JSON list of N, CA and C in Angstrom, two decimals:
[
{"chain": "F", "resi": 781, "resn": "MET", "atom": "N", "xyz": [2.11, 82.96, 16.56]},
{"chain": "F", "resi": 781, "resn": "MET", "atom": "CA", "xyz": [1.73, 81.73, 17.42]},
{"chain": "F", "resi": 781, "resn": "MET", "atom": "C", "xyz": [2.31, 80.50, 16.82]},
{"chain": "F", "resi": 782, "resn": "GLN", "atom": "N", "xyz": [2.88, 79.85, 17.91]},
{"chain": "F", "resi": 782, "resn": "GLN", "atom": "CA", "xyz": [3.65, 78.59, 17.58]},
{"chain": "F", "resi": 782, "resn": "GLN", "atom": "C", "xyz": [2.89, 77.46, 18.05]},
{"chain": "F", "resi": 783, "resn": "LYS", "atom": "N", "xyz": [2.88, 76.34, 17.49]},
{"chain": "F", "resi": 783, "resn": "LYS", "atom": "CA", "xyz": [2.04, 75.10, 18.09]},
{"chain": "F", "resi": 783, "resn": "LYS", "atom": "C", "xyz": [3.01, 73.90, 17.94]},
{"chain": "F", "resi": 784, "resn": "LYS", "atom": "N", "xyz": [3.14, 73.10, 19.04]},
{"chain": "F", "resi": 784, "resn": "LYS", "atom": "CA", "xyz": [4.07, 71.95, 19.04]},
{"chain": "F", "resi": 784, "resn": "LYS", "atom": "C", "xyz": [3.36, 70.72, 19.67]},
{"chain": "F", "resi": 785, "resn": "LEU", "atom": "N", "xyz": [3.28, 69.69, 18.97]},
{"chain": "F", "resi": 785, "resn": "LEU", "atom": "CA", "xyz": [2.68, 68.58, 19.63]},
{"chain": "F", "resi": 785, "resn": "LEU", "atom": "C", "xyz": [3.62, 67.98, 20.63]},
{"chain": "F", "resi": 786, "resn": "VAL", "atom": "N", "xyz": [3.04, 67.72, 21.99]},
{"chain": "F", "resi": 786, "resn": "VAL", "atom": "CA", "xyz": [4.07, 67.31, 22.96]},
{"chain": "F", "resi": 786, "resn": "VAL", "atom": "C", "xyz": [3.56, 65.94, 23.51]},
{"chain": "F", "resi": 787, "resn": "GLY", "atom": "N", "xyz": [2.46, 65.44, 23.09]},
{"chain": "F", "resi": 787, "resn": "GLY", "atom": "CA", "xyz": [1.90, 64.08, 23.58]},
{"chain": "F", "resi": 787, "resn": "GLY", "atom": "C", "xyz": [0.55, 63.60, 23.31]},
{"chain": "F", "resi": 788, "resn": "ILE", "atom": "N", "xyz": [0.34, 62.51, 23.68]},
{"chain": "F", "resi": 788, "resn": "ILE", "atom": "CA", "xyz": [-0.92, 61.81, 23.38]},
{"chain": "F", "resi": 788, "resn": "ILE", "atom": "C", "xyz": [-1.49, 61.55, 24.88]},
{"chain": "F", "resi": 789, "resn": "LEU", "atom": "N", "xyz": [-2.79, 61.89, 25.05]},
{"chain": "F", "resi": 789, "resn": "LEU", "atom": "CA", "xyz": [-3.28, 61.38, 26.36]},
{"chain": "F", "resi": 789, "resn": "LEU", "atom": "C", "xyz": [-4.26, 60.29, 26.13]},
{"chain": "F", "resi": 790, "resn": "ASN", "atom": "N", "xyz": [-4.02, 59.12, 26.82]},
{"chain": "F", "resi": 790, "resn": "ASN", "atom": "CA", "xyz": [-5.06, 58.13, 26.83]},
{"chain": "F", "resi": 790, "resn": "ASN", "atom": "C", "xyz": [-5.38, 57.78, 28.19]},
{"chain": "F", "resi": 791, "resn": "ASP", "atom": "N", "xyz": [-6.57, 58.08, 28.85]},
{"chain": "F", "resi": 791, "resn": "ASP", "atom": "CA", "xyz": [-6.89, 57.88, 30.17]},
{"chain": "F", "resi": 791, "resn": "ASP", "atom": "C", "xyz": [-8.11, 56.79, 30.06]},
{"chain": "F", "resi": 792, "resn": "GLU", "atom": "N", "xyz": [-8.01, 55.73, 30.84]},
{"chain": "F", "resi": 792, "resn": "GLU", "atom": "CA", "xyz": [-9.11, 54.60, 30.68]},
{"chain": "F", "resi": 792, "resn": "GLU", "atom": "C", "xyz": [-9.74, 54.59, 32.20]},
{"chain": "F", "resi": 793, "resn": "SER", "atom": "N", "xyz": [-9.68, 55.83, 32.89]},
{"chain": "F", "resi": 793, "resn": "SER", "atom": "CA", "xyz": [-10.33, 55.67, 34.25]},
{"chain": "F", "resi": 793, "resn": "SER", "atom": "C", "xyz": [-11.78, 55.67, 34.40]},
{"chain": "F", "resi": 794, "resn": "THR", "atom": "N", "xyz": [-12.43, 56.20, 33.19]},
{"chain": "F", "resi": 794, "resn": "THR", "atom": "CA", "xyz": [-14.07, 56.15, 33.09]},
{"chain": "F", "resi": 794, "resn": "THR", "atom": "C", "xyz": [-14.34, 55.68, 31.85]},
{"chain": "F", "resi": 795, "resn": "PRO", "atom": "N", "xyz": [-15.66, 55.12, 31.75]},
{"chain": "F", "resi": 795, "resn": "PRO", "atom": "CA", "xyz": [-16.19, 54.61, 30.34]},
{"chain": "F", "resi": 795, "resn": "PRO", "atom": "C", "xyz": [-15.95, 55.71, 29.31]},
{"chain": "F", "resi": 796, "resn": "VAL", "atom": "N", "xyz": [-16.15, 56.99, 29.70]},
{"chain": "F", "resi": 796, "resn": "VAL", "atom": "CA", "xyz": [-16.05, 58.01, 28.53]},
{"chain": "F", "resi": 796, "resn": "VAL", "atom": "C", "xyz": [-14.63, 58.28, 28.00]},
{"chain": "F", "resi": 797, "resn": "GLU", "atom": "N", "xyz": [-13.63, 58.33, 28.97]},
{"chain": "F", "resi": 797, "resn": "GLU", "atom": "CA", "xyz": [-12.33, 58.36, 28.76]},
{"chain": "F", "resi": 797, "resn": "GLU", "atom": "C", "xyz": [-11.80, 57.15, 27.89]},
{"chain": "F", "resi": 798, "resn": "ARG", "atom": "N", "xyz": [-12.40, 55.99, 28.26]},
{"chain": "F", "resi": 798, "resn": "ARG", "atom": "CA", "xyz": [-11.86, 54.66, 27.49]},
{"chain": "F", "resi": 798, "resn": "ARG", "atom": "C", "xyz": [-12.24, 54.89, 25.97]},
{"chain": "F", "resi": 799, "resn": "VAL", "atom": "N", "xyz": [-13.09, 55.66, 25.57]},
{"chain": "F", "resi": 799, "resn": "VAL", "atom": "CA", "xyz": [-13.34, 55.68, 24.03]},
{"chain": "F", "resi": 799, "resn": "VAL", "atom": "C", "xyz": [-12.87, 57.02, 23.43]},
{"chain": "F", "resi": 800, "resn": "HIS", "atom": "N", "xyz": [-12.02, 57.73, 24.12]},
{"chain": "F", "resi": 800, "resn": "HIS", "atom": "CA", "xyz": [-11.47, 58.94, 23.56]},
{"chain": "F", "resi": 800, "resn": "HIS", "atom": "C", "xyz": [-9.84, 58.96, 23.80]},
{"chain": "F", "resi": 801, "resn": "LEU", "atom": "N", "xyz": [-9.34, 59.72, 22.82]},
{"chain": "F", "resi": 801, "resn": "LEU", "atom": "CA", "xyz": [-7.91, 59.91, 22.97]},
{"chain": "F", "resi": 801, "resn": "LEU", "atom": "C", "xyz": [-7.54, 61.34, 22.69]},
{"chain": "F", "resi": 802, "resn": "GLY", "atom": "N", "xyz": [-6.70, 61.91, 23.36]},
{"chain": "F", "resi": 802, "resn": "GLY", "atom": "CA", "xyz": [-6.36, 63.38, 23.38]},
{"chain": "F", "resi": 802, "resn": "GLY", "atom": "C", "xyz": [-4.97, 63.59, 22.77]},
{"chain": "F", "resi": 803, "resn": "LEU", "atom": "N", "xyz": [-4.89, 64.64, 21.97]},
{"chain": "F", "resi": 803, "resn": "LEU", "atom": "CA", "xyz": [-3.49, 65.14, 21.50]},
{"chain": "F", "resi": 803, "resn": "LEU", "atom": "C", "xyz": [-3.22, 66.44, 22.39]},
{"chain": "F", "resi": 804, "resn": "VAL", "atom": "N", "xyz": [-2.01, 66.37, 22.90]},
{"chain": "F", "resi": 804, "resn": "VAL", "atom": "CA", "xyz": [-1.60, 67.52, 23.67]},
{"chain": "F", "resi": 804, "resn": "VAL", "atom": "C", "xyz": [-0.66, 68.42, 23.07]},
{"chain": "F", "resi": 805, "resn": "TYR", "atom": "N", "xyz": [-0.93, 69.64, 22.72]},
{"chain": "F", "resi": 805, "resn": "TYR", "atom": "CA", "xyz": [-0.27, 70.58, 22.09]},
{"chain": "F", "resi": 805, "resn": "TYR", "atom": "C", "xyz": [0.30, 71.76, 23.08]},
{"chain": "F", "resi": 806, "resn": "ASN", "atom": "N", "xyz": [1.26, 72.33, 22.92]},
{"chain": "F", "resi": 806, "resn": "ASN", "atom": "CA", "xyz": [1.89, 73.50, 23.61]},
{"chain": "F", "resi": 806, "resn": "ASN", "atom": "C", "xyz": [1.81, 74.70, 22.53]},
{"chain": "F", "resi": 807, "resn": "PHE", "atom": "N", "xyz": [1.01, 75.66, 22.73]},
{"chain": "F", "resi": 807, "resn": "PHE", "atom": "CA", "xyz": [0.96, 76.79, 21.92]},
{"chain": "F", "resi": 807, "resn": "PHE", "atom": "C", "xyz": [1.61, 77.88, 22.62]},
{"chain": "F", "resi": 808, "resn": "THR", "atom": "N", "xyz": [2.51, 78.52, 21.97]},
{"chain": "F", "resi": 808, "resn": "THR", "atom": "CA", "xyz": [3.18, 79.69, 22.46]},
{"chain": "F", "resi": 808, "resn": "THR", "atom": "C", "xyz": [3.07, 80.99, 21.54]},
{"chain": "F", "resi": 809, "resn": "GLY", "atom": "N", "xyz": [2.69, 82.08, 22.43]},
{"chain": "F", "resi": 809, "resn": "GLY", "atom": "CA", "xyz": [2.33, 83.40, 21.71]},
{"chain": "F", "resi": 809, "resn": "GLY", "atom": "C", "xyz": [1.80, 84.26, 22.61]},
{"chain": "F", "resi": 810, "resn": "ASP", "atom": "N", "xyz": [1.58, 85.51, 22.20]},
{"chain": "F", "resi": 810, "resn": "ASP", "atom": "CA", "xyz": [1.00, 86.44, 23.11]},
{"chain": "F", "resi": 810, "resn": "ASP", "atom": "C", "xyz": [-0.01, 87.22, 22.33]},
{"chain": "F", "resi": 811, "resn": "CYS", "atom": "N", "xyz": [-0.82, 86.62, 21.40]},
{"chain": "F", "resi": 811, "resn": "CYS", "atom": "CA", "xyz": [-1.85, 87.37, 20.62]},
{"chain": "F", "resi": 811, "resn": "CYS", "atom": "C", "xyz": [-3.13, 87.48, 21.39]},
{"chain": "F", "resi": 812, "resn": "PRO", "atom": "N", "xyz": [-3.61, 88.55, 21.83]},
{"chain": "F", "resi": 812, "resn": "PRO", "atom": "CA", "xyz": [-4.70, 88.72, 22.47]},
{"chain": "F", "resi": 812, "resn": "PRO", "atom": "C", "xyz": [-6.06, 88.36, 21.76]},
{"chain": "F", "resi": 813, "resn": "GLU", "atom": "N", "xyz": [-6.03, 87.96, 20.44]},
{"chain": "F", "resi": 813, "resn": "GLU", "atom": "CA", "xyz": [-7.09, 87.60, 19.65]},
{"chain": "F", "resi": 813, "resn": "GLU", "atom": "C", "xyz": [-7.48, 86.20, 19.77]},
{"chain": "F", "resi": 814, "resn": "ILE", "atom": "N", "xyz": [-6.77, 85.40, 20.57]},
{"chain": "F", "resi": 814, "resn": "ILE", "atom": "CA", "xyz": [-7.09, 84.03, 20.86]},
{"chain": "F", "resi": 814, "resn": "ILE", "atom": "C", "xyz": [-8.62, 83.92, 21.65]},
{"chain": "F", "resi": 815, "resn": "SER", "atom": "N", "xyz": [-9.56, 83.16, 21.05]},
{"chain": "F", "resi": 815, "resn": "SER", "atom": "CA", "xyz": [-10.78, 82.99, 21.84]},
{"chain": "F", "resi": 815, "resn": "SER", "atom": "C", "xyz": [-11.28, 81.58, 21.56]},
{"chain": "F", "resi": 816, "resn": "ILE", "atom": "N", "xyz": [-12.38, 81.16, 22.32]},
{"chain": "F", "resi": 816, "resn": "ILE", "atom": "CA", "xyz": [-13.07, 79.97, 22.26]},
{"chain": "F", "resi": 816, "resn": "ILE", "atom": "C", "xyz": [-14.15, 80.17, 21.19]},
{"chain": "F", "resi": 817, "resn": "LYS", "atom": "N", "xyz": [-14.27, 79.09, 20.41]},
{"chain": "F", "resi": 817, "resn": "LYS", "atom": "CA", "xyz": [-15.24, 79.17, 19.20]},
{"chain": "F", "resi": 817, "resn": "LYS", "atom": "C", "xyz": [-16.68, 78.58, 19.68]},
{"chain": "F", "resi": 818, "resn": "GLU", "atom": "N", "xyz": [-16.62, 77.63, 20.60]},
{"chain": "F", "resi": 818, "resn": "GLU", "atom": "CA", "xyz": [-17.73, 77.05, 20.96]},
{"chain": "F", "resi": 818, "resn": "GLU", "atom": "C", "xyz": [-18.33, 77.60, 22.37]},
{"chain": "F", "resi": 819, "resn": "THR", "atom": "N", "xyz": [-18.58, 78.81, 22.34]},
{"chain": "F", "resi": 819, "resn": "THR", "atom": "CA", "xyz": [-18.94, 79.51, 23.74]},
{"chain": "F", "resi": 819, "resn": "THR", "atom": "C", "xyz": [-20.15, 79.06, 24.38]},
{"chain": "F", "resi": 820, "resn": "ASP", "atom": "N", "xyz": [-21.03, 78.32, 23.64]},
{"chain": "F", "resi": 820, "resn": "ASP", "atom": "CA", "xyz": [-22.11, 77.79, 24.38]},
{"chain": "F", "resi": 820, "resn": "ASP", "atom": "C", "xyz": [-21.63, 76.40, 25.03]},
{"chain": "F", "resi": 821, "resn": "LYS", "atom": "N", "xyz": [-20.57, 75.81, 24.80]},
{"chain": "F", "resi": 821, "resn": "LYS", "atom": "CA", "xyz": [-20.11, 74.64, 25.51]},
{"chain": "F", "resi": 821, "resn": "LYS", "atom": "C", "xyz": [-19.05, 74.78, 26.53]},
{"chain": "F", "resi": 822, "resn": "MET", "atom": "N", "xyz": [-18.21, 75.88, 26.10]},
{"chain": "F", "resi": 822, "resn": "MET", "atom": "CA", "xyz": [-17.04, 76.06, 27.03]},
{"chain": "F", "resi": 822, "resn": "MET", "atom": "C", "xyz": [-16.57, 77.46, 27.18]},
{"chain": "F", "resi": 823, "resn": "LYS", "atom": "N", "xyz": [-15.84, 77.77, 28.13]},
{"chain": "F", "resi": 823, "resn": "LYS", "atom": "CA", "xyz": [-15.36, 79.19, 28.40]},
{"chain": "F", "resi": 823, "resn": "LYS", "atom": "C", "xyz": [-13.82, 79.03, 28.60]},
{"chain": "F", "resi": 824, "resn": "GLY", "atom": "N", "xyz": [-13.07, 80.13, 28.37]},
{"chain": "F", "resi": 824, "resn": "GLY", "atom": "CA", "xyz": [-11.49, 80.08, 28.75]},
{"chain": "F", "resi": 824, "resn": "GLY", "atom": "C", "xyz": [-11.01, 81.55, 28.53]},
{"chain": "F", "resi": 825, "resn": "GLU", "atom": "N", "xyz": [-9.72, 81.50, 29.09]},
{"chain": "F", "resi": 825, "resn": "GLU", "atom": "CA", "xyz": [-8.93, 82.76, 28.99]},
{"chain": "F", "resi": 825, "resn": "GLU", "atom": "C", "xyz": [-7.57, 82.33, 29.04]},
{"chain": "F", "resi": 826, "resn": "LEU", "atom": "N", "xyz": [-6.65, 83.31, 28.55]},
{"chain": "F", "resi": 826, "resn": "LEU", "atom": "CA", "xyz": [-5.23, 83.11, 28.54]},
{"chain": "F", "resi": 826, "resn": "LEU", "atom": "C", "xyz": [-4.79, 83.52, 30.11]},
{"chain": "F", "resi": 827, "resn": "VAL", "atom": "N", "xyz": [-3.99, 82.61, 30.71]},
{"chain": "F", "resi": 827, "resn": "VAL", "atom": "CA", "xyz": [-3.31, 82.85, 31.88]},
{"chain": "F", "resi": 827, "resn": "VAL", "atom": "C", "xyz": [-1.86, 82.35, 31.80]},
{"chain": "F", "resi": 828, "resn": "GLY", "atom": "N", "xyz": [-1.01, 83.16, 32.72]},
{"chain": "F", "resi": 828, "resn": "GLY", "atom": "CA", "xyz": [0.43, 82.74, 32.81]},
{"chain": "F", "resi": 828, "resn": "GLY", "atom": "C", "xyz": [0.50, 81.32, 33.23]},
{"chain": "F", "resi": 829, "resn": "ILE", "atom": "N", "xyz": [1.54, 80.68, 32.86]},
{"chain": "F", "resi": 829, "resn": "ILE", "atom": "CA", "xyz": [1.79, 79.22, 33.28]},
{"chain": "F", "resi": 829, "resn": "ILE", "atom": "C", "xyz": [1.87, 79.21, 34.88]},
{"chain": "F", "resi": 830, "resn": "LYS", "atom": "N", "xyz": [2.53, 80.35, 35.43]},
{"chain": "F", "resi": 830, "resn": "LYS", "atom": "CA", "xyz": [2.73, 80.21, 36.91]},
{"chain": "F", "resi": 830, "resn": "LYS", "atom": "C", "xyz": [1.27, 80.23, 37.66]},
{"chain": "F", "resi": 831, "resn": "ASP", "atom": "N", "xyz": [0.22, 80.82, 37.12]},
{"chain": "F", "resi": 831, "resn": "ASP", "atom": "CA", "xyz": [-1.02, 81.02, 37.57]},
{"chain": "F", "resi": 831, "resn": "ASP", "atom": "C", "xyz": [-1.97, 79.69, 37.23]},
{"chain": "F", "resi": 832, "resn": "LEU", "atom": "N", "xyz": [-1.47, 78.86, 36.38]},
{"chain": "F", "resi": 832, "resn": "LEU", "atom": "CA", "xyz": [-2.29, 77.89, 35.81]},
{"chain": "F", "resi": 832, "resn": "LEU", "atom": "C", "xyz": [-2.59, 76.73, 36.83]},
{"chain": "F", "resi": 833, "resn": "GLY", "atom": "N", "xyz": [-1.73, 76.45, 37.85]},
{"chain": "F", "resi": 833, "resn": "GLY", "atom": "CA", "xyz": [-2.12, 75.54, 38.91]},
{"chain": "F", "resi": 833, "resn": "GLY", "atom": "C", "xyz": [-3.45, 75.86, 39.62]},
{"chain": "F", "resi": 834, "resn": "GLU", "atom": "N", "xyz": [-3.75, 77.11, 39.80]},
{"chain": "F", "resi": 834, "resn": "GLU", "atom": "CA", "xyz": [-4.87, 77.47, 40.50]},
{"chain": "F", "resi": 834, "resn": "GLU", "atom": "C", "xyz": [-6.18, 77.09, 39.70]},
{"chain": "F", "resi": 835, "resn": "TYR", "atom": "N", "xyz": [-6.12, 77.37, 38.41]},
{"chain": "F", "resi": 835, "resn": "TYR", "atom": "CA", "xyz": [-7.12, 77.05, 37.51]},
{"chain": "F", "resi": 835, "resn": "TYR", "atom": "C", "xyz": [-7.27, 75.63, 37.44]},
{"chain": "F", "resi": 836, "resn": "ILE", "atom": "N", "xyz": [-6.28, 74.94, 37.50]},
{"chain": "F", "resi": 836, "resn": "ILE", "atom": "CA", "xyz": [-6.45, 73.41, 37.33]},
{"chain": "F", "resi": 836, "resn": "ILE", "atom": "C", "xyz": [-7.14, 72.78, 38.33]},
{"chain": "F", "resi": 837, "resn": "LYS", "atom": "N", "xyz": [-6.96, 73.32, 39.54]},
{"chain": "F", "resi": 837, "resn": "LYS", "atom": "CA", "xyz": [-7.40, 72.73, 40.82]},
{"chain": "F", "resi": 837, "resn": "LYS", "atom": "C", "xyz": [-9.01, 72.90, 40.71]},
{"chain": "F", "resi": 838, "resn": "LYS", "atom": "N", "xyz": [-9.46, 74.04, 40.12]},
{"chain": "F", "resi": 838, "resn": "LYS", "atom": "CA", "xyz": [-10.93, 74.26, 40.05]},
{"chain": "F", "resi": 838, "resn": "LYS", "atom": "C", "xyz": [-11.46, 73.53, 38.94]},
{"chain": "F", "resi": 839, "resn": "SER", "atom": "N", "xyz": [-10.72, 73.00, 38.08]},
{"chain": "F", "resi": 839, "resn": "SER", "atom": "CA", "xyz": [-11.31, 72.19, 36.83]},
{"chain": "F", "resi": 839, "resn": "SER", "atom": "C", "xyz": [-11.97, 70.91, 37.21]},
{"chain": "F", "resi": 840, "resn": "LYS", "atom": "N", "xyz": [-13.09, 70.56, 36.44]},
{"chain": "F", "resi": 840, "resn": "LYS", "atom": "CA", "xyz": [-13.90, 69.38, 36.60]},
{"chain": "F", "resi": 840, "resn": "LYS", "atom": "C", "xyz": [-13.28, 68.52, 35.64]},
{"chain": "F", "resi": 841, "resn": "GLY", "atom": "N", "xyz": [-12.37, 68.82, 34.76]},
{"chain": "F", "resi": 841, "resn": "GLY", "atom": "CA", "xyz": [-11.75, 68.08, 33.66]},
{"chain": "F", "resi": 841, "resn": "GLY", "atom": "C", "xyz": [-10.69, 67.23, 34.10]},
{"chain": "F", "resi": 842, "resn": "ILE", "atom": "N", "xyz": [-10.88, 65.83, 34.02]},
{"chain": "F", "resi": 842, "resn": "ILE", "atom": "CA", "xyz": [-9.80, 64.82, 34.35]},
{"chain": "F", "resi": 842, "resn": "ILE", "atom": "C", "xyz": [-8.53, 65.10, 33.40]},
{"chain": "F", "resi": 843, "resn": "TRP", "atom": "N", "xyz": [-8.82, 65.43, 32.05]},
{"chain": "F", "resi": 843, "resn": "TRP", "atom": "CA", "xyz": [-7.63, 65.54, 31.32]},
{"chain": "F", "resi": 843, "resn": "TRP", "atom": "C", "xyz": [-6.77, 66.78, 31.66]},
{"chain": "F", "resi": 844, "resn": "ALA", "atom": "N", "xyz": [-7.34, 67.90, 31.99]},
{"chain": "F", "resi": 844, "resn": "ALA", "atom": "CA", "xyz": [-6.60, 69.04, 32.28]},
{"chain": "F", "resi": 844, "resn": "ALA", "atom": "C", "xyz": [-5.77, 68.86, 33.50]},
{"chain": "F", "resi": 845, "resn": "ARG", "atom": "N", "xyz": [-6.17, 68.00, 34.52]},
{"chain": "F", "resi": 845, "resn": "ARG", "atom": "CA", "xyz": [-5.40, 67.64, 35.64]},
{"chain": "F", "resi": 845, "resn": "ARG", "atom": "C", "xyz": [-4.25, 66.77, 35.32]},
{"chain": "F", "resi": 846, "resn": "ILE", "atom": "N", "xyz": [-4.33, 65.81, 34.39]},
{"chain": "F", "resi": 846, "resn": "ILE", "atom": "CA", "xyz": [-3.39, 64.94, 33.84]},
{"chain": "F", "resi": 846, "resn": "ILE", "atom": "C", "xyz": [-2.17, 65.75, 33.29]},
{"chain": "F", "resi": 847, "resn": "VAL", "atom": "N", "xyz": [-2.71, 66.55, 32.38]},
{"chain": "F", "resi": 847, "resn": "VAL", "atom": "CA", "xyz": [-1.76, 67.38, 31.41]},
{"chain": "F", "resi": 847, "resn": "VAL", "atom": "C", "xyz": [-1.05, 68.20, 32.36]},
{"chain": "F", "resi": 848, "resn": "TYR", "atom": "N", "xyz": [-1.51, 68.80, 33.49]},
{"chain": "F", "resi": 848, "resn": "TYR", "atom": "CA", "xyz": [-0.85, 69.68, 34.27]},
{"chain": "F", "resi": 848, "resn": "TYR", "atom": "C", "xyz": [0.05, 69.08, 35.01]},
{"chain": "F", "resi": 849, "resn": "LYS", "atom": "N", "xyz": [-0.30, 67.76, 35.76]},
{"chain": "F", "resi": 849, "resn": "LYS", "atom": "CA", "xyz": [0.67, 67.12, 36.47]},
{"chain": "F", "resi": 849, "resn": "LYS", "atom": "C", "xyz": [1.74, 66.50, 35.72]},
{"chain": "F", "resi": 850, "resn": "GLU", "atom": "N", "xyz": [1.54, 65.87, 34.49]},
{"chain": "F", "resi": 850, "resn": "GLU", "atom": "CA", "xyz": [2.55, 65.40, 33.89]},
{"chain": "F", "resi": 850, "resn": "GLU", "atom": "C", "xyz": [3.33, 66.10, 33.00]},
{"chain": "F", "resi": 851, "resn": "TYR", "atom": "N", "xyz": [2.85, 67.22, 32.56]},
{"chain": "F", "resi": 851, "resn": "TYR", "atom": "CA", "xyz": [3.72, 68.22, 31.77]},
{"chain": "F", "resi": 851, "resn": "TYR", "atom": "C", "xyz": [3.79, 69.66, 32.13]},
{"chain": "F", "resi": 852, "resn": "LEU", "atom": "N", "xyz": [2.70, 70.40, 32.37]},
{"chain": "F", "resi": 852, "resn": "LEU", "atom": "CA", "xyz": [2.80, 71.65, 32.51]},
{"chain": "F", "resi": 852, "resn": "LEU", "atom": "C", "xyz": [3.39, 72.11, 33.79]},
{"chain": "F", "resi": 853, "resn": "SER", "atom": "N", "xyz": [3.20, 71.30, 34.92]},
{"chain": "F", "resi": 853, "resn": "SER", "atom": "CA", "xyz": [3.92, 71.55, 36.18]},
{"chain": "F", "resi": 853, "resn": "SER", "atom": "C", "xyz": [5.36, 71.62, 36.06]},
{"chain": "F", "resi": 854, "resn": "LYS", "atom": "N", "xyz": [5.90, 70.84, 35.08]},
{"chain": "F", "resi": 854, "resn": "LYS", "atom": "CA", "xyz": [7.39, 70.63, 35.07]},
{"chain": "F", "resi": 854, "resn": "LYS", "atom": "C", "xyz": [8.07, 71.79, 34.33]},
{"chain": "F", "resi": 855, "resn": "LEU", "atom": "N", "xyz": [7.20, 72.70, 33.55]},
{"chain": "F", "resi": 855, "resn": "LEU", "atom": "CA", "xyz": [7.65, 73.89, 32.97]},
{"chain": "F", "resi": 855, "resn": "LEU", "atom": "C", "xyz": [7.81, 75.19, 33.81]},
{"chain": "F", "resi": 856, "resn": "VAL", "atom": "N", "xyz": [7.18, 75.00, 34.97]},
{"chain": "F", "resi": 856, "resn": "VAL", "atom": "CA", "xyz": [7.15, 76.19, 35.88]},
{"chain": "F", "resi": 856, "resn": "VAL", "atom": "C", "xyz": [8.53, 76.42, 36.57]}
]
């Protein structure tokens, strides 16, 4: 597993986003052992980058859509 910091996310579109800052990392690897630790708060799964757009469209998260539009969509 490799990790690379690729950006900082600062979205001020809502009161919650105004007081939060996000670090955007690109993780590369193929380990099936990756999992969510806070399963009571979130869920997730590994998907290929070509399939990621469909997952993002369903996401309620503003940050996920921003990261996809500004970074991940350019990797496809």
